[in-house]
Amino acid sequence: AGAWQRLPFTLTSSETDTRARFAVKLTRPGSVDVGHAFLQPGPWGRFKDLPVRKDVAEALVAQGLTVLRYGGSMVNIDTYRWKNMIGPRDLRPPYRGHWFRYSSNGWGIIDFIDFCRAAGFLSIPTFNMGETPQDMVDFVEYVNGPINSPWGRRRAEDGRPAPYNLRYLQLGNEEAVDEAYWQRFRPMAEALWQKDPNITIVVGDFAYDRPIRDPYRFSGAPRIRSLAAHKKILDLAAEHDREIWFDVHVWTDEPRQPDGLGGVPTFIEALRTLNPQARFKVAVFELNANNHALRRALSNAHAINELMRLGDDVPVVCSANCLQPYQQNENGWDQGLLFLDPSQVWGQPPYYVTQMMSAHYQPLCLEATVECPDRCLDVTATRSEDGRTLVLSVVNVDSEPVDTRIRLADLAPTKDRAQVVTLTGRLGDINTPQEPQRVTPTRRTWRLARDDSTGDILYTFGGNSFTLLTFE
């Protein structure tokens, strides 16, 4: 009679079949419209009772992630609106997406925040620049408002009574930050800051591939040639005494690709000269590539090393893409860190770079000087706040081993052994469902080798390798 019916069901399988499929079929002539079909495992296969596969979630936690950003080109479509992503999944309207003609809102911004909160990750959602200031105010009230506010009450009705206390959100993705962006940004930012002063807004900037010498005249950015709009944004943030972030993206397709990271360091300095009083950070929410092999892993490690050396100006680095469905990735991006199929998940080489960096993170960056004739080694040195742990993060982008002398000025290891973690292989190596552990880190305890005459520590870094040396 034209009315939609929800037909819940329970399906109990009689055997294990990794190629099984769920289908809806007619048993006699007729017609039926299926608007939404959703199949998920019982509590045994879901992460903390969310509509999330347990094995996928646990692999992300094991990766050592601390932050996830939910964004990308999908948000640039004008029909991408947060108010279509709440309420019962079967009643959420689909939209014509960037990658696919028919895209579902069955998983949206609030579902993403739910998952991050359950997993212990900082969540940073991205919004279309076509959202109105009032829409963004309503969103902040939905996630952070009290239960007696209109949108806080709606959140409670949706099964989430407690506020989320969201602190970061991004406006736009890979935008041309020009006068047109500024005209849309200003009313949204002012409305957001008035609604919740604790919200930090991230500008959806793009890329700066060449050094910037004149902030009002430069090349190397895909869509702009001047930072005039950036100055207006910085001035506005300073006027309201708010910190503002800018999201820039970096290409990491080959091991030597991020050498110097294009114009990122000079972009930071240019922002500082535009308004010395403004408080800002530059985040890298996308390390991007066309592959998920070891070559991309080494390039990611190289980029993260360099970004760490920029200090507190760069608080967050994320690598795209978080997930990739095996042999069903139809949007052209072949850069997933964690692969999945219906029955398993497995990490690719860049996955392990994130895991290694996270497990050995130290908060203080030290000065490190590298003398390498062909610049094949990239080195970042960090230590713990108590000064008892030193970590050397070393990328060898050459295919041949490199013999080195390590000289620790004003630092003397108290132990004659160091912990070594290494990721290495051939540049084209990937992990497959048949060999999911083909490229994984090796760990060992290494007895320090020294030059008796100088006291230098002697170590050979293998070709095509990313190595973490931990001294105590």
Steps between C-alpha positions, in 0.01 A plus 500: 500500500796730447612489864846380602524204734796404711555125505758402762632144488761270646705276273691211653751340266545125495863509387795728432523629144722801426333545160141492628260772394171637633225544238136604486305302238137474392333160525225585249436771237465850645709799601650644815707809575784442747612837630759384750655162581733464797673185624733486800636239741370453851674657802777240463615665177438869572718755676343614831149437367545753217422423133874452448690179426694399807804377307528827307468713812751296697750521213468880501558507876800269456637741241554748781272768359419795723300712254273443201381766257175431314512683170629497146342575165168346611424816702533730198166388354229756568257235626742388775314630809533389859125519573444219249735276703298468822197297602410146391740378231226371273334842492811704424486627140777391262690759299686524171858466614836609364627146440172317447166609356309342788660562839358401836462703816473175696841587641559868565667760718327403826571131442864593444512695828335209681769265373788735588368546851470123548850441358664784695588708193477875460233559233513782245200508259497705179198695369389626162544875457137520392378440854339814638627671816179391673555140389847506657364656820237224511774239454704634792187498714428143389845372601582728795172653621310410819218252481242775556607690186305432177781317320638350821153350552512364144837339578347332804204380292755345262638297790793721604406690818853607602667790315801411285714803595628521143789746472605502132316523170610579146329730249549372146750268336779601260337838446630802314551721806418821318252786534205271422607257773548788743150632433353161595746433782454819700129469593543131578803559722343790688183299562697197618724695737200679647321169555799315649827687570680167550461395136818515291424550131721343233521673162466246218813614314675302226872469413815713471759320290756780468664739746310825561715812496226758446165413669315711244667355193612141467452178301472134596148508650229335286239775519636822649795736448460719810443460875281812518200298621720324754590837650130584539444167675797556731382853577152371582638230730720754679205738535300226672804369692461155345755254365452403136639196317579452131491154338757442224559177305830339402582254220687186616508269196876432486773483767665830409173674416452705819855637498454844655121453496463760230390826649361390838776653719488829308118494508523494880745790500283695255196463726709625791602813309140572391390544861764448772230519771279225357507154658503226239613145419550315172370144490566242230181297477597319179823335400395384152636251247401272213628184667510314833839328454824533697598798282201689639586386854852643474364824356248525786778444754713764328212752504409434864866541596518840334167614641608401851803723461267797444405468866175620657398686183380161365289324767340227286608285205257251342543267205228432245332266451420335830322199346482328161267214401700233319427492124198726546675837514333668204587865554856480369684558829721197565655625822320326788698432816268227630345258249186298561287238331190323638704267720828670601698821541873555446739792506703630208859628543388863571274364777810380683675835465216658697512219754878532545487878535219483752654228715834685524376858519697739720385860550824698470677546165879538508736655251650236273767566238538249218803480273401279207649579156198397294241599764368145522445513878230703675534509878282637780610474864251517788525441872277457802429786738705335775797470263532124551390384154635605160348384171664538159253477211701422186381458140743363244352579159792340318489137386847433645596469870659805661774468765474779757671646802257627763638766731279596795610844621427558871318165513648173622299175496505328838436162340720320249199382303237671288160395374475487121180489291538488121263495204672405174460310173467575131335827407208329327427255782141489631303272732232276351222285650720197431811668652366759744830511693736520205621852590493556875745649749773291658603561859823415675729599784833618361829519689661838430804486273747780563813648352743478793700803384206740466219341698273525196221245475525302176183389325409389148157599373370256241391614156138612456443506874330686780671441836433610858795481740410540869780581745476525876 
